[in-house]
Each structure stands twice: as structure tokens, then as C-alpha cells.
Short mmCIF file of C-alpha atoms and ligand atoms in Angstrom, two decimals:
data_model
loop_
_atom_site.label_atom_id
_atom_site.label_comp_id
_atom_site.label_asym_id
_atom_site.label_seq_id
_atom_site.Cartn_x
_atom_site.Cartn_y
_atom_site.Cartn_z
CA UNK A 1 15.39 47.70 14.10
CA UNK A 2 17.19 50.99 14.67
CA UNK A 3 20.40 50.40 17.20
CA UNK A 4 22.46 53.34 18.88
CA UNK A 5 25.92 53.76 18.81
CA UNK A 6 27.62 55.28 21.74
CA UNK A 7 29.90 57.89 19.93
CA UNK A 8 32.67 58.42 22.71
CA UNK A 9 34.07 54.47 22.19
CA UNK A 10 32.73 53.67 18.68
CA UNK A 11 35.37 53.73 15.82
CA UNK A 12 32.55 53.70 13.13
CA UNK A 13 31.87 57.25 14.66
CA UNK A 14 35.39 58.62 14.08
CA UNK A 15 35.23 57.33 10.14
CA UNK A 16 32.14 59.40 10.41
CA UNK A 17 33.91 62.48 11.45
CA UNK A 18 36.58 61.95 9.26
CA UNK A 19 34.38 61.33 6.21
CA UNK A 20 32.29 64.31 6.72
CA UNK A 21 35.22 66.72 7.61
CA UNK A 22 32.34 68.94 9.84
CA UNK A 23 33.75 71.63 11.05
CA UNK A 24 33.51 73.75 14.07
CA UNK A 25 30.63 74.37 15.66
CA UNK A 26 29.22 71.34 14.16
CA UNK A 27 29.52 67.93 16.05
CA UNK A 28 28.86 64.75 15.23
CA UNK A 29 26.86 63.79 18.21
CA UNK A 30 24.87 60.30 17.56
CA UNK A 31 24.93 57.58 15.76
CA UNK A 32 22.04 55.19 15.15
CA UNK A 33 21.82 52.18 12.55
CA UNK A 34 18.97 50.05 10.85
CA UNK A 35 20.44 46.45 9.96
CA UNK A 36 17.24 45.40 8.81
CA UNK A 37 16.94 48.52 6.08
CA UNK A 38 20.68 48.65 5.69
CA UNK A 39 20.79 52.45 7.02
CA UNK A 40 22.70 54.99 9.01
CA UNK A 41 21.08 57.97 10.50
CA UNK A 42 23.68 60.55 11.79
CA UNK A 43 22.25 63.19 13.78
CA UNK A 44 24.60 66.88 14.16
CA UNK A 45 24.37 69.49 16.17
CA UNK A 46 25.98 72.35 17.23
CA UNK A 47 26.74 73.64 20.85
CA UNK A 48 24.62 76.28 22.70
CA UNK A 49 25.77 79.96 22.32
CA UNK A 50 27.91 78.90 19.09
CA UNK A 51 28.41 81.93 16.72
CA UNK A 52 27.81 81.19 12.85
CA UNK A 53 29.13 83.67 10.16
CA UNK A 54 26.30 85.95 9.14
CA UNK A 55 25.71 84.31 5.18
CA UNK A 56 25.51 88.41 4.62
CA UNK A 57 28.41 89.91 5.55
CA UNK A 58 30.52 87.31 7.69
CA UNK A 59 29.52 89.06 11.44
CA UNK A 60 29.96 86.21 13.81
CA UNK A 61 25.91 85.78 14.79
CA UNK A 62 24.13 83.52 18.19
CA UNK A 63 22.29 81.50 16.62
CA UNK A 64 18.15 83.03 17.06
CA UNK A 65 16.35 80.09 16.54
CA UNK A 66 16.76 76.51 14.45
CA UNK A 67 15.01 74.16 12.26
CA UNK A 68 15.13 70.54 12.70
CA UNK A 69 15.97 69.07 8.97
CA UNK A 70 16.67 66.28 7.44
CA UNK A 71 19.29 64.84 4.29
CA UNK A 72 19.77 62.01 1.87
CA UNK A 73 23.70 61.79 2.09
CA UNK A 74 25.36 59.51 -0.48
CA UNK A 75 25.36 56.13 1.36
CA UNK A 76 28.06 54.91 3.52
CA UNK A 77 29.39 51.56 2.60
CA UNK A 78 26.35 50.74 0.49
CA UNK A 79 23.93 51.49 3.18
CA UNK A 80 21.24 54.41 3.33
CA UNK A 81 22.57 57.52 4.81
CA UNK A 82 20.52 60.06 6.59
CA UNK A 83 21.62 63.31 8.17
CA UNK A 84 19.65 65.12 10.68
CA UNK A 85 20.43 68.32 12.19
CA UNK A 86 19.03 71.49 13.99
CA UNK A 87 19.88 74.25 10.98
CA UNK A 88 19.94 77.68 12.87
CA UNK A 89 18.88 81.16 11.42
CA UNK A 90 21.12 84.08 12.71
CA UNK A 91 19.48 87.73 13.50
CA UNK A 92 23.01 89.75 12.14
CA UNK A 93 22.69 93.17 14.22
CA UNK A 94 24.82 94.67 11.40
CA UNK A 95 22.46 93.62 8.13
CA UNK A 96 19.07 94.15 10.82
CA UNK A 97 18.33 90.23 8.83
CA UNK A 98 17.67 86.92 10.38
CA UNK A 99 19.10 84.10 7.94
CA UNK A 100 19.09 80.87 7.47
CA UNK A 101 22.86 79.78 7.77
CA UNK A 102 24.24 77.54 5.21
CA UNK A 103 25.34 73.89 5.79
CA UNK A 104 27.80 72.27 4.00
CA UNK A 105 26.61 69.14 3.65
CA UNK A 106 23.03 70.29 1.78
CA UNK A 107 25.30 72.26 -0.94
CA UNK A 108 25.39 69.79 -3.85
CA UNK A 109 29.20 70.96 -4.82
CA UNK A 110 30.59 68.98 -1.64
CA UNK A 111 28.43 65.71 -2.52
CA UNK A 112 31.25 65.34 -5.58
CA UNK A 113 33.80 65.23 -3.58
CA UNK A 114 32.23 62.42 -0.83
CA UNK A 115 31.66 60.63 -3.85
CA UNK A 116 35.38 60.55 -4.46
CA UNK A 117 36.13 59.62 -0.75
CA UNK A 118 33.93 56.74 0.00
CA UNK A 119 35.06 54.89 -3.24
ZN1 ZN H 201 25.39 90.44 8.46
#
């Protein structure tokens, strides 16, 4: 059965922040758990009117629209680990392109080193 965590007074959320180092605008924003399948689901999301770095040349961009997605992050203390999050495209005024913008977490370099931390 899948349980929420509030994540204003939950400590498991702040290893959560810490282990996933997001950085601005992302947020970690909700937490929920399956005890029965032994997984997490961690859902992120940014604010409304953040800027992202066009992946182009670096403009800061509104996001123009998003994509709901979801990972298969290493697992947290031997249990499942799924990350959901709205991915946004920008529309850079300066390359006339809408992109998707990157996220850390999908780019397979940074899964080495969350390997390393959750030893
Ligand atoms: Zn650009």
C-alpha cells in the first residue's frame, strides 16, 4: 500500500535532499512509500516562472511547456526507487528553438557517483 510522507517534518525527506544534491529550481516536493513492494517514489518539481539554462547557448529560458516522466533511480536502502518529475522544454528567444532541458538525475554519469554515496 503506497503511504505519503509529509515532507516539511519528515527526516527521511531531508536524506532525500541530501542524497540527490537537486539543485535550484528543482525541489523535492513529495514523498510516498510502498512497504508491501519495498519502494520509494519521489516526485520533483520545479516552481512556476523558474528560468532553466537554454541546453543551446546558456540564455536563462521560462519554461514553455513540460513532460511528466518517470526514472528507475538506484534504490535507496535496498528498496525500489522511482523518480517522477514534470521535465520542461524551453523556447530560447536567442537560438528561435524549444528544447528539452536536461536533468541531472537521467544522465547516467551522476548514477556512479550515487552509487558511491548510498554504500
Ligand atoms: Zn539558446
Amino acid at each position: 500500500m503506497w503511504t505519503s510522507l509529509s515532507h516539511n517534518e519528515n527526516l527521511i525527506s531531508d536524506l532525500f535532499n541530501v542524497a540527490l544534491a537537486l539543485e535550484e529550481p528543482w525541489k523535492l516536493t513529495h514523498i510516498e512509500y510502498d512497504d508491501q513492494d519495498e519502494s520509494w517514489s519521489l516526485f520533483i518539481d520545479f516552481e512556476r516562472g523558474a528560468l532553466f539554462p537554454c541546453p543551446n547557448c546558456g540564455a536563462a529560458c521560462k519554461a514553455y511547456d513540460a513532460e511528466k516522466k518517470m526514472w528507475r533511480h538506484l534504490d535507496f536502502w535496498n528498496w525500489k526507487t522511482y523518480m517522477h518529475a514534470r521535465v520542461p522544454r524551453t523556447h530560447c528567444k536567442s537560438c528561435n528553438k524549444v528544447m528539452l532541458v536536461p536533468v541531472k538525475w537521467s544522465r547516467p554519469k551522476c548514477i556512479s557517483r550515487w552509487t558511491n554515496a548510498t554504500v
